[in-house]
Coordinates of C-alpha atoms in Angstrom, one line a residue:
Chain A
X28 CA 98.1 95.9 85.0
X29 CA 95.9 98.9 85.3
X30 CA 96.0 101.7 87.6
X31 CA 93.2 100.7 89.9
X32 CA 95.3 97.7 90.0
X33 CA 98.0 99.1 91.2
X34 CA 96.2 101.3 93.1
X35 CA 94.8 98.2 95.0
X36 CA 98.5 96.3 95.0
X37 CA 99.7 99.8 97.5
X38 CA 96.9 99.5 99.1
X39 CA 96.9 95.9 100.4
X40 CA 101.0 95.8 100.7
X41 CA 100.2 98.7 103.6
X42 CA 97.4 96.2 104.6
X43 CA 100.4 93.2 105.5
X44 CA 101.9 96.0 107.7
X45 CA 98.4 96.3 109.5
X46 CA 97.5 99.7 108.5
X47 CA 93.8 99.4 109.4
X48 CA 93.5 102.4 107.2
X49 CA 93.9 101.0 104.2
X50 CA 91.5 98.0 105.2
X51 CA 89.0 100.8 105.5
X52 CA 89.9 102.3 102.2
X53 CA 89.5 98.7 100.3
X54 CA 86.3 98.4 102.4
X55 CA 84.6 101.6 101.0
X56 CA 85.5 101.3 97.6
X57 CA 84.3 97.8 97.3
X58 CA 81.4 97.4 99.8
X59 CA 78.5 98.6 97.9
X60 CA 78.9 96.7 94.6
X61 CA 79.9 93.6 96.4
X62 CA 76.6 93.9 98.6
X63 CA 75.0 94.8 95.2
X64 CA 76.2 91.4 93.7
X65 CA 75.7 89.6 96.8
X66 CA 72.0 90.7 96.6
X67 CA 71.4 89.6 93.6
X68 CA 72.8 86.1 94.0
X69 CA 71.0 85.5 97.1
X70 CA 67.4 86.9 95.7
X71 CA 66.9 87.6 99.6
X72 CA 67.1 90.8 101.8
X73 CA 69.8 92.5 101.9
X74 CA 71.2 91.7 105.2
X75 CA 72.2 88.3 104.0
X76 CA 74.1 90.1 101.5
X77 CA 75.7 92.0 103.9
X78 CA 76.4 89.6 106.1
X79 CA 78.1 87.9 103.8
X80 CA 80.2 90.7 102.2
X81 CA 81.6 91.2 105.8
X82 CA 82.5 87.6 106.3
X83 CA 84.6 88.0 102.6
X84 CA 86.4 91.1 103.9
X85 CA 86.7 89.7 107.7
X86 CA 89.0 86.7 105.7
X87 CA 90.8 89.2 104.5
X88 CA 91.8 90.7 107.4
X89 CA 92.3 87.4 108.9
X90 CA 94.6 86.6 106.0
X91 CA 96.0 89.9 105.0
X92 CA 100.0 88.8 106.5
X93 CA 99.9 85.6 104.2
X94 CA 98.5 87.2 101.6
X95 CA 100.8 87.0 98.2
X96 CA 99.5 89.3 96.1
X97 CA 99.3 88.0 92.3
X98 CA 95.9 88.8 91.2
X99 CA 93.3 91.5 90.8
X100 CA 91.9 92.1 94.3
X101 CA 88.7 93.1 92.9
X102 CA 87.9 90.1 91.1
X103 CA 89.1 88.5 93.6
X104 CA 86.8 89.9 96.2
X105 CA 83.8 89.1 93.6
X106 CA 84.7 85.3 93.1
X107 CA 85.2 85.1 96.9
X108 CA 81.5 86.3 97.3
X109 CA 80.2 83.8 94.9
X110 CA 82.2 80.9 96.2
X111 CA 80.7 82.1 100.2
X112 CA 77.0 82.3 98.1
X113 CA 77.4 79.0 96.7
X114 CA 78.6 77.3 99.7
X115 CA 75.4 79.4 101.5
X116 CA 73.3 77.5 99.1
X117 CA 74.8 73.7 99.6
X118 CA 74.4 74.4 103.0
X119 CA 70.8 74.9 103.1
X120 CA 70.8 71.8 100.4
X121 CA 68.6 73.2 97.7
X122 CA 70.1 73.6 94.5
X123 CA 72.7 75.5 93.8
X124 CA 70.6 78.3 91.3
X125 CA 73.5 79.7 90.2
X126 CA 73.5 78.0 86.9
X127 CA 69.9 78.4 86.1
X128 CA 69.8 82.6 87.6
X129 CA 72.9 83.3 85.6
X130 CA 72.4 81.4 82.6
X131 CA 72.2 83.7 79.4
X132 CA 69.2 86.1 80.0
X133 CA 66.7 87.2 77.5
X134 CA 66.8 91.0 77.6
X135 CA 63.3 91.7 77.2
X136 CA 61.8 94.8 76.6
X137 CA 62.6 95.5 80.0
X138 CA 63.7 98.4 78.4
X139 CA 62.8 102.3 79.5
X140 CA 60.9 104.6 76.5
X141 CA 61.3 108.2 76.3
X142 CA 58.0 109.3 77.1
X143 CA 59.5 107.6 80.6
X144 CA 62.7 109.7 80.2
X145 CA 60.6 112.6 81.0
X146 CA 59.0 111.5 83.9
X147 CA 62.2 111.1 85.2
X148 CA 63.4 114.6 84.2
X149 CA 60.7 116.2 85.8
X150 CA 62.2 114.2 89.2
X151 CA 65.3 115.4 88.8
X152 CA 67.4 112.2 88.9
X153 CA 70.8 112.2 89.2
X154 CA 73.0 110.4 86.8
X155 CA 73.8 107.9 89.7
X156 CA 69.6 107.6 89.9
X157 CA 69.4 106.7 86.3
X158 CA 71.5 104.1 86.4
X159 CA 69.8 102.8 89.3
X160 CA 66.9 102.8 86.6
X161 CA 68.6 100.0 84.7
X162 CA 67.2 96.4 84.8
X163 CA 69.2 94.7 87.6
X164 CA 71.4 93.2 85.8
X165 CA 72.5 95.6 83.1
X166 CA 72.8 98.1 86.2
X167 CA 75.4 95.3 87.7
X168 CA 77.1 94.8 84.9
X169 CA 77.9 98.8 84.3
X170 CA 78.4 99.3 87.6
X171 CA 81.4 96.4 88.1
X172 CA 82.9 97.5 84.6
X173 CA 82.3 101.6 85.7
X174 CA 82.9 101.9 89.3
X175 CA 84.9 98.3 90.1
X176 CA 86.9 98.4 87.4
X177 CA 86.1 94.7 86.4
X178 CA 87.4 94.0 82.5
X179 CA 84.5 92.1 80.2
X180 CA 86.3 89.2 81.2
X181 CA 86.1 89.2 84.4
X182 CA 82.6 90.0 84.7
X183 CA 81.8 87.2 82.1
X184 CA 84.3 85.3 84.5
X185 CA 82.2 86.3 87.6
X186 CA 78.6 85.7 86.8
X187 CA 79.3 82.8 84.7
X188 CA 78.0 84.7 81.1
X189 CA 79.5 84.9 78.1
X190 CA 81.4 87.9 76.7
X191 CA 78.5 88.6 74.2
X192 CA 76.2 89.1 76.9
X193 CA 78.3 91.8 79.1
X194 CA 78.9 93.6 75.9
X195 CA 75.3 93.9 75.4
X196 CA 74.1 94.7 78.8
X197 CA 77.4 97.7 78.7
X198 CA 75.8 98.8 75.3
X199 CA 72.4 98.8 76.7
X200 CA 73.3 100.5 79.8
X201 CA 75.5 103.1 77.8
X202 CA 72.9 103.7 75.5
X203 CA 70.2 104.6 78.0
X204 CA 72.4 106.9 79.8
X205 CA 73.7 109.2 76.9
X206 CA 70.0 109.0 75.5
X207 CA 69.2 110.4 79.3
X208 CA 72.4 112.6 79.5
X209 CA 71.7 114.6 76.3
X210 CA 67.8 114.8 77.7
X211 CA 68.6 116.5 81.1
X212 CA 71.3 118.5 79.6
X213 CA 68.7 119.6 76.6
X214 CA 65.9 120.5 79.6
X215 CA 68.2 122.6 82.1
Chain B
X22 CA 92.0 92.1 76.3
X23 CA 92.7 90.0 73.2
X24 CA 88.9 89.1 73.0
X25 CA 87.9 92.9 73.2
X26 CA 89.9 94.2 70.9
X27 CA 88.6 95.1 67.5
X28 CA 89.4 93.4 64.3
X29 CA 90.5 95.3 61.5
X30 CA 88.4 94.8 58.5
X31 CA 85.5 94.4 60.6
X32 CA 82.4 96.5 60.3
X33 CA 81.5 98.3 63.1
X34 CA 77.7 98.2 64.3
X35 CA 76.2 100.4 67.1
X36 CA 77.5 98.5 69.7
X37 CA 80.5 98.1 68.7
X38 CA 81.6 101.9 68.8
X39 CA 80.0 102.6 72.0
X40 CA 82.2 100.1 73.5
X41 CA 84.9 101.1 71.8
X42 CA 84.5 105.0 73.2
X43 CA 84.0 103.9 76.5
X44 CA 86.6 101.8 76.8
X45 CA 88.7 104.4 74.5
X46 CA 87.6 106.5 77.4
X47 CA 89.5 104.3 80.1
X48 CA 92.3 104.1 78.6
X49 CA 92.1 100.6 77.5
X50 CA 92.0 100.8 73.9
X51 CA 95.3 100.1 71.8
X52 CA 97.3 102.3 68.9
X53 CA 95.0 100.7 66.2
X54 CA 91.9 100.8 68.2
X55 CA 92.4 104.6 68.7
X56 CA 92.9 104.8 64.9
X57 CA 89.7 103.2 64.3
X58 CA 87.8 105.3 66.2
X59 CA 88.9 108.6 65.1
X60 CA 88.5 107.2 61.8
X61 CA 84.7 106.9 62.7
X62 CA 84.6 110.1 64.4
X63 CA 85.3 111.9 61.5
X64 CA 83.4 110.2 59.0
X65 CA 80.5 112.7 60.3
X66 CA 79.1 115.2 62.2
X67 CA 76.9 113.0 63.7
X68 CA 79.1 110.5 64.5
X69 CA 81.2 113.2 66.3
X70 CA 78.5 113.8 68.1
X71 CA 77.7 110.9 69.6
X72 CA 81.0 110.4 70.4
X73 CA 80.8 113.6 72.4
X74 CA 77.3 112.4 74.6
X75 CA 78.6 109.4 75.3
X76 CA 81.8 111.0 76.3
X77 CA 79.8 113.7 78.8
X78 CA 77.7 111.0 79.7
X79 CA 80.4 108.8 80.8
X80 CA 82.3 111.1 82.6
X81 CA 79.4 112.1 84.7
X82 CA 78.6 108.9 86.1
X83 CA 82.5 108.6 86.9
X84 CA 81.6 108.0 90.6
X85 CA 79.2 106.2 92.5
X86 CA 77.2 107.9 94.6
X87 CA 78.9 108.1 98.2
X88 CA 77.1 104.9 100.0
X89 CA 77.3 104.8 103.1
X90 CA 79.5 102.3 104.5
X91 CA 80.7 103.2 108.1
X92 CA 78.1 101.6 109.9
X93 CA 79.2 98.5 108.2
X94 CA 82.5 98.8 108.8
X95 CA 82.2 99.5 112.5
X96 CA 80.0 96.7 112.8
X97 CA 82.6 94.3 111.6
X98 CA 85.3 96.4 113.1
X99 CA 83.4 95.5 116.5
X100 CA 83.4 91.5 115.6
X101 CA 87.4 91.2 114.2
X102 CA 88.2 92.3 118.0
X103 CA 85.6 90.3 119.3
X104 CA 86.6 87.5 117.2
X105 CA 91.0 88.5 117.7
X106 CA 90.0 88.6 121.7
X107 CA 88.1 85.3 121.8
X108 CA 90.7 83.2 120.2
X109 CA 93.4 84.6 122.6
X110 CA 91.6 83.3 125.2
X111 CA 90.7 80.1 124.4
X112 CA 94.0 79.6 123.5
X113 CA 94.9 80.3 127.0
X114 CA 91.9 78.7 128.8
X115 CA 90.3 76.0 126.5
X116 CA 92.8 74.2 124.6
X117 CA 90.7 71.5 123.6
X118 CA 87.6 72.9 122.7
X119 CA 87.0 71.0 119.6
X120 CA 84.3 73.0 117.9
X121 CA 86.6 76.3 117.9
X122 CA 89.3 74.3 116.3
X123 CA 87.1 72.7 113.5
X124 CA 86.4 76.6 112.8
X125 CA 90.1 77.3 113.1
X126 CA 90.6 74.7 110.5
X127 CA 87.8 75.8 107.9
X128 CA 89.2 79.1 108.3
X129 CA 92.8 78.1 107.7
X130 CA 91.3 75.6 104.8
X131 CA 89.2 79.2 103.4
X132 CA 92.6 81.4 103.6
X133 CA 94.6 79.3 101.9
X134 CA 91.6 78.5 98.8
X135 CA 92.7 82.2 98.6
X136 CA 96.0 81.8 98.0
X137 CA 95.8 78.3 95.8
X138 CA 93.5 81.3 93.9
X139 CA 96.4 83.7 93.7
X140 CA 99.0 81.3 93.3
X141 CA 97.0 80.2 90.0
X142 CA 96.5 83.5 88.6
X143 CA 100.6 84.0 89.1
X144 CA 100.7 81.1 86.4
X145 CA 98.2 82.6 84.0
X146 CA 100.6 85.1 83.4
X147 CA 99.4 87.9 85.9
X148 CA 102.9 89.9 86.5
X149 CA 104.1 90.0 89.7
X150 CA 104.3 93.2 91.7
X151 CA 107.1 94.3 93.5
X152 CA 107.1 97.6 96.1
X153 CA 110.4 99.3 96.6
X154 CA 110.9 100.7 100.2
X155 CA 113.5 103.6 100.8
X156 CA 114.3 104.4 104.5
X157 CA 115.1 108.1 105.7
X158 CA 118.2 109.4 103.8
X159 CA 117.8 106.8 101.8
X160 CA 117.5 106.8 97.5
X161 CA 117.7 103.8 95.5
X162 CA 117.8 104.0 92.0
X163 CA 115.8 101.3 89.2
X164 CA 115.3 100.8 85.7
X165 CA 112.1 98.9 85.0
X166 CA 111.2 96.2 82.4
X167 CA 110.7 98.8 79.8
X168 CA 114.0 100.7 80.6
X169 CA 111.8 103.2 82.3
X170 CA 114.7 104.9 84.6
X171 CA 113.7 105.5 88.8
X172 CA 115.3 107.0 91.3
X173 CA 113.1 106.7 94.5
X174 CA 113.8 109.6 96.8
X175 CA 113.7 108.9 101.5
X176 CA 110.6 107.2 103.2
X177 CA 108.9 106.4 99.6
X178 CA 107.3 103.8 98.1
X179 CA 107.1 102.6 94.5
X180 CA 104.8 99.9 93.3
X181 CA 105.5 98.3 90.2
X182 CA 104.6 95.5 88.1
X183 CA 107.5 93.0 86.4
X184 CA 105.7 93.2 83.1
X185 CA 103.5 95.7 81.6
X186 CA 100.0 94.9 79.2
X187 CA 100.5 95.8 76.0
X188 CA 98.2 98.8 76.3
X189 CA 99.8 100.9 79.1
X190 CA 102.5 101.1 81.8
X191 CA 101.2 101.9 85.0
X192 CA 103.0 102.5 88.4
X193 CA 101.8 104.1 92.0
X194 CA 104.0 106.3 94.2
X195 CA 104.2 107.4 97.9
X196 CA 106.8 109.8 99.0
X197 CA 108.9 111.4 95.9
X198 CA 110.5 109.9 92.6
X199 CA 112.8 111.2 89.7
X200 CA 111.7 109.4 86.5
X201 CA 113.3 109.0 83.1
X202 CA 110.5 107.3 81.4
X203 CA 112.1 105.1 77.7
X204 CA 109.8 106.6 74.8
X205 CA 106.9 104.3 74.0
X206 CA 103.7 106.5 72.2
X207 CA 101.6 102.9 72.0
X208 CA 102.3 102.7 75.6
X209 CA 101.6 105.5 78.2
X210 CA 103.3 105.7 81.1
X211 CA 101.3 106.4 84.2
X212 CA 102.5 107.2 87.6
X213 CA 99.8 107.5 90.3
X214 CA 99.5 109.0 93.5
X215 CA 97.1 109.7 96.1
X216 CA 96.2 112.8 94.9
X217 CA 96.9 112.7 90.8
X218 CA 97.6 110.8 88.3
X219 CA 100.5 111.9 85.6
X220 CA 100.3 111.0 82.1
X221 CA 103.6 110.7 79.5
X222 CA 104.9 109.5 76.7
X223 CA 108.4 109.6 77.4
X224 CA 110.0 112.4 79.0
X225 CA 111.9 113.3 82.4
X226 CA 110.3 114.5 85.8
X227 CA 109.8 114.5 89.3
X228 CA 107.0 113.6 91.6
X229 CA 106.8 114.9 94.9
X230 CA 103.6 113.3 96.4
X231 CA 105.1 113.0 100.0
X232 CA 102.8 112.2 102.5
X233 CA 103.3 114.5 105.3
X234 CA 103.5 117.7 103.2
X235 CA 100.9 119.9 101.9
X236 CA 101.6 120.2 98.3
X237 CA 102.0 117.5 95.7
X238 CA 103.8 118.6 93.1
X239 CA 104.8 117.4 90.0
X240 CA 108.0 118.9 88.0
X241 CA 108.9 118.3 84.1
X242 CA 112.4 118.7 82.7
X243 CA 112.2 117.2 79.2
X244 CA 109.5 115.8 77.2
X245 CA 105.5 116.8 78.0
X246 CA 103.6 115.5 80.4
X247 CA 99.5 115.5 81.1
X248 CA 98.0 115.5 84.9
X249 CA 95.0 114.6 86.4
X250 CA 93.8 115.5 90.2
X251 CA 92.4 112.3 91.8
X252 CA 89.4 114.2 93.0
X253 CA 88.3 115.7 89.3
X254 CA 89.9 113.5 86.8
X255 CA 88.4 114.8 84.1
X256 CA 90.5 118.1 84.9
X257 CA 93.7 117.6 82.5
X258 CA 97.2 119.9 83.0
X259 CA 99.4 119.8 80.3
X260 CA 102.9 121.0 81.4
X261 CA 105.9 121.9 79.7
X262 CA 109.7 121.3 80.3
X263 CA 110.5 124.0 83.0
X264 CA 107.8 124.2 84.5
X265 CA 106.1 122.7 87.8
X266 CA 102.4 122.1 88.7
X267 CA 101.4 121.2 92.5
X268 CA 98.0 120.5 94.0
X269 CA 97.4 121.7 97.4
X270 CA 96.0 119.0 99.6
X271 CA 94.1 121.5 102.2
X272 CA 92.2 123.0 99.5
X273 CA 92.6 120.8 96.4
X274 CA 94.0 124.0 94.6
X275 CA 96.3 123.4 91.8
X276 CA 98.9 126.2 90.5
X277 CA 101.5 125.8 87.8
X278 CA 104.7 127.9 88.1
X279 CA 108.3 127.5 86.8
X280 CA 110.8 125.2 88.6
X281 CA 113.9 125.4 90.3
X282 CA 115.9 122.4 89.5
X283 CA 118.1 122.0 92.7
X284 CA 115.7 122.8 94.9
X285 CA 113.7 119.5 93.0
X286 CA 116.3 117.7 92.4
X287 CA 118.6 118.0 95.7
X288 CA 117.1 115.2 97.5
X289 CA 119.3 113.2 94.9
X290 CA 122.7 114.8 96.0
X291 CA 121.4 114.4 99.5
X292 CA 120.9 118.6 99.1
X293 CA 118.6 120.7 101.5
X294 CA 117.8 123.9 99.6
X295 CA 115.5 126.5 101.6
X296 CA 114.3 129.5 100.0
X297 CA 112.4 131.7 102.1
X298 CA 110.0 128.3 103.1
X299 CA 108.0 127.8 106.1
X300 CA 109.7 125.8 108.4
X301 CA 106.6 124.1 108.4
X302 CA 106.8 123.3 104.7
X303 CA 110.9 122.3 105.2
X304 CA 110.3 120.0 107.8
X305 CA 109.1 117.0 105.4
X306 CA 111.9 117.0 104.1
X307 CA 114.4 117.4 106.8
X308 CA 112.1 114.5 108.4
X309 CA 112.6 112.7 105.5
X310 CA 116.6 112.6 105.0
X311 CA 117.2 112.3 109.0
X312 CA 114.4 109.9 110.0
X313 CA 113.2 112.4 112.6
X314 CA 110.0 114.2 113.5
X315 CA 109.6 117.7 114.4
X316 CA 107.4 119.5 116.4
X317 CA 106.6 122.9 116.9
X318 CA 105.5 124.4 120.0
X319 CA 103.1 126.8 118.1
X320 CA 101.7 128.7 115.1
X321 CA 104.7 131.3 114.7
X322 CA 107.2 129.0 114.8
X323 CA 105.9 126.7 112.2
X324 CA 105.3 129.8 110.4
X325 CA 109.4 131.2 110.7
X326 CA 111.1 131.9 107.2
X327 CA 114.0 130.4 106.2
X328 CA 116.9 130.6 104.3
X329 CA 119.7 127.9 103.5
X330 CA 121.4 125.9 101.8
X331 CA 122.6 121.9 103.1
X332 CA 124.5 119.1 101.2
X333 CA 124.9 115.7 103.3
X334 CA 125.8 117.9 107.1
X335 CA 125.2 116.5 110.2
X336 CA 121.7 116.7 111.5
X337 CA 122.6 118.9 114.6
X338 CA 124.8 121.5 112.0
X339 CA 121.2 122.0 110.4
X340 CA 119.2 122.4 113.4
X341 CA 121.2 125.0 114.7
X342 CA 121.6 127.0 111.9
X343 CA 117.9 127.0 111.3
X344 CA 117.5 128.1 114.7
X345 CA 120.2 130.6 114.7
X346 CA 118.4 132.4 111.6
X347 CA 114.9 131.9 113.5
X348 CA 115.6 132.7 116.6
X349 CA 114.5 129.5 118.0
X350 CA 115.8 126.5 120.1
X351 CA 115.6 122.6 119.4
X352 CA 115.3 119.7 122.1
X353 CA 116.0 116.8 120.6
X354 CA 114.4 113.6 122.5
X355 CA 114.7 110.0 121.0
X356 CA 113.6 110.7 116.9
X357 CA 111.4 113.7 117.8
X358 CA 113.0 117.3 117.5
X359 CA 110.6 119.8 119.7
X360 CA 111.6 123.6 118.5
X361 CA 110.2 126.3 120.2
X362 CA 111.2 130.6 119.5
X363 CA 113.5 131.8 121.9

């Protein structure tokens, strides 16, 4: 039990006595990531992402006054995505590509070199830029353990990779950033 | 977290420490994890120093940047009435409209895959999480799993777990507590609020984070005691017994000063203690031990001074003496208490 967690646990207990502002809270905070992961289930544009997002926290409003809370709501929201993306695929009856998108990647040497850093210090990026700078799914990966909150287990849990592989895209991801940081700071 | 931690006699490679500082850095790492790593930072100066870029790198990507999200929330705001108005009426008017009810079903069928979901977790040893509810005038006192005392002042809320992780113990307030928090230095106590967090290791205080007042403040008595505003969290406050630190929600100003402990602690004996306050300031707490609102016909009034002094009297006996020393009148009508000056 973390403190986002129980962060989340006040919010949705006001969310059984229909405080809509709390909905709207939950909504913010989880939106973007969830259209973020959406996106890059789908491989389409984003409104089908966001479509679907809405649908996931529509439920939820439909179900907030039987909802017993047990669970972390954020991975909870994440697997309830996943499960809408899956069913989106077996509806359209191709194969589900979940297994084959999410099996263990190769990281190639998708990764930036300094003389790129540079570049990117002479566009002034912000640290929120930067990350965007990450492959996709190193940048997914940070951002549900950063700004979600998601343990390595839980993101191994969501996209259905191992452990290993989270560690290494956080590493990667941490890595790039504090070799970025220390750049920007060193340049000011 | 058992398959993140860190085994002992295990060498550490590159990745290994920078997950261990960030996660160090979230408070997630445990007594022997801690030990590990300050082992490592002080095995060199470069070391250090990587500890400290990762550290400032970290922090500064603490928040997303602001998406924005109010289109999209309108938008579905627009189709839950749509959707909430269009049921109603078929329930009325088309009873036997068989492709709304197959959708009623798969909804029904898609609510409850939620809560077979939560249900399951509750086995996998998630701990269940109760909320404690005071009414106005109302304090109810509770000692959690760790022997953490509690006594939850009028119109709060306390949410708490049954069981802690074996890293931290975390709680969230609304509305004001008295804590006497059982000694645990492997196991931080954390009470959060909407504006701060407050960190301890065992120690007694009080947190004032009602929601209808302008300051939050926090109060220590024993022990020592580290907060964090919400809205810069890597801004820490360490306090020390006596004193008081409180964040002002209109400006996000925080001020340390010393205490005064009946005028923290009287909501406990039911006592109103008034020194020289804005009525506007005294009226949370009058609303909050009579289950009333106020309202005040203008600026000045909210403004008036007072000065007194109530233990458990009769919510018309403190009315009129804070008029009497005001010069104002009070109207009461239902709940709601309209004062205006004289």
């Amino acid at each position: 039990m973390n403190i986002n967690q129980t962060e989340d646990f006040a919010l949705l207990m006001r969310l059984r006595n229909d405080e809509e502002k709390s909905f709207d809270q939950l909504f913010k905070k989880y939106y973007p990531g969830l259209v973020r992961f959406g996106k890059s289930l789908l491989r389409s544009s984003d409104g089908d992402a966001e479509d679907l997002v809405q649908d996931v926290f529509f439920k939820l409003w439909e179900a907030r006054k039987g909802l017993s809370i047990h669970s972390a709501l954020n991975s909870f929201l994440y697997i309830s995505v996943r499960n809408r993306v899956n069913d989106h695929f077996r509806k359209l009856k191709n194969q589900p590509t979940l297994g084959i998108d999410f099996t263990e990647e190769k990281f190639a040497e998708e990764y930036l070199i300094p003389d790129q850093l540079l570049i990117y210090k002479e566009l002034q990026l912000d640290m929120d830029q930067m990350i965007s700078l990450l492959p996709e799914r190193t940048e997914l990966v940070f951002r549900m353990n950063r700004h979600d909150h998601l343990s390595y287990e839980e993101i191994a849990q969501i996209l259905a990779i191992s452990i290993n592989s989270v560690k290494t895209h956080m590493y990667r991801a941490i890595k790039f950033l504090k070799e970025n940081f220390r750049h920007y700071n060193s340049h000011q | 977290m058992h398959a993140s931690s860190l085994q002992t006699h295990h060498i550490l490679d590159e990745r290994d420490i920078y997950l261990l500082i960030t996660r160090y850095l979230q408070n997630q790492t445990n007594t022997e994890e801690n030990e590990i790593l300050a082992d490592w930072i002080t095995a060199s100066q470069e070391n250090e120093q990587t500890f400290e870029e990762i550290k400032l790198a970290w922090q500064a990507t603490a928040l997303p940047k602001a998406v924005e999200t109010g289109g999209a929330l309108s938008r579905l705001k627009v189709r839950i009435s749509e959707e909430t108005k269009e049921q109603a009426h078929i329930k009325k008017l088309n009873p036997l409209n068989w492709g709304m009810v197959a959708a009623s079903i798969a909804m029904i069928s898609l609510i409850s895959i939620g809560l077979l979901y939560l249900f399951y977790k509750q086995d996998s040893s998630q701990p269940v999480i109760h909320v404690l509810v005071t009414r106005a005038g109302e304090v109810k006192n509770i000692t959690l799993v760790d022997g953490t005392k509690i006594s939850l002042g009028p119109k709060s809320s306390l949410t708490y777990p049954d069981t802690f992780s074996s890293t931290e113990r975390g709680i969230h307030l609304v509305g004001q507590a008295y804590f006497e928090v059982s000694k645990n230095p492997h196991k931080p106590f954390t009470v959060s609020t909407a504006e701060l967090r407050v960190k301890v290791l065992g120690t007694h205080f009080n947190v004032d984070a009602t929601r209808n007042q302008v300051l939050t403040t926090v109060s220590l008595f024993e022990g020592k005691v580290e907060v964090n505003p919400t809205h810069d969290s890597e801004d820490t406050y360490t306090l020390r017994p006596g004193q008081e630190l409180s964040l002002d929600r209109n400006n996000l100003r925080v001020f340390q000063r010393s205490l005064d402990s009946l005028n923290v602690l009287g909501w406990m004996t039911k006592t109103l203690i008034f020194r020289n306050d804005k009525l506007s300031e005294a009226a949370s707490k009058i609303e909050n031990m009579y289950g009333v609102k106020l309202i005040f016909s203008d600026q000045d009034t909210a403004d008036t001074r007072i000065y007194a002094q109530f233990n458990g009297d009769a919510l018309d006996d403190v009315l009129t003496i804070i008029c009497a020393s005001g010069n104002l009148r009070y109207r009461k009508q239902g709940n709601k208490i309209y004062i205006n000056e004289r």
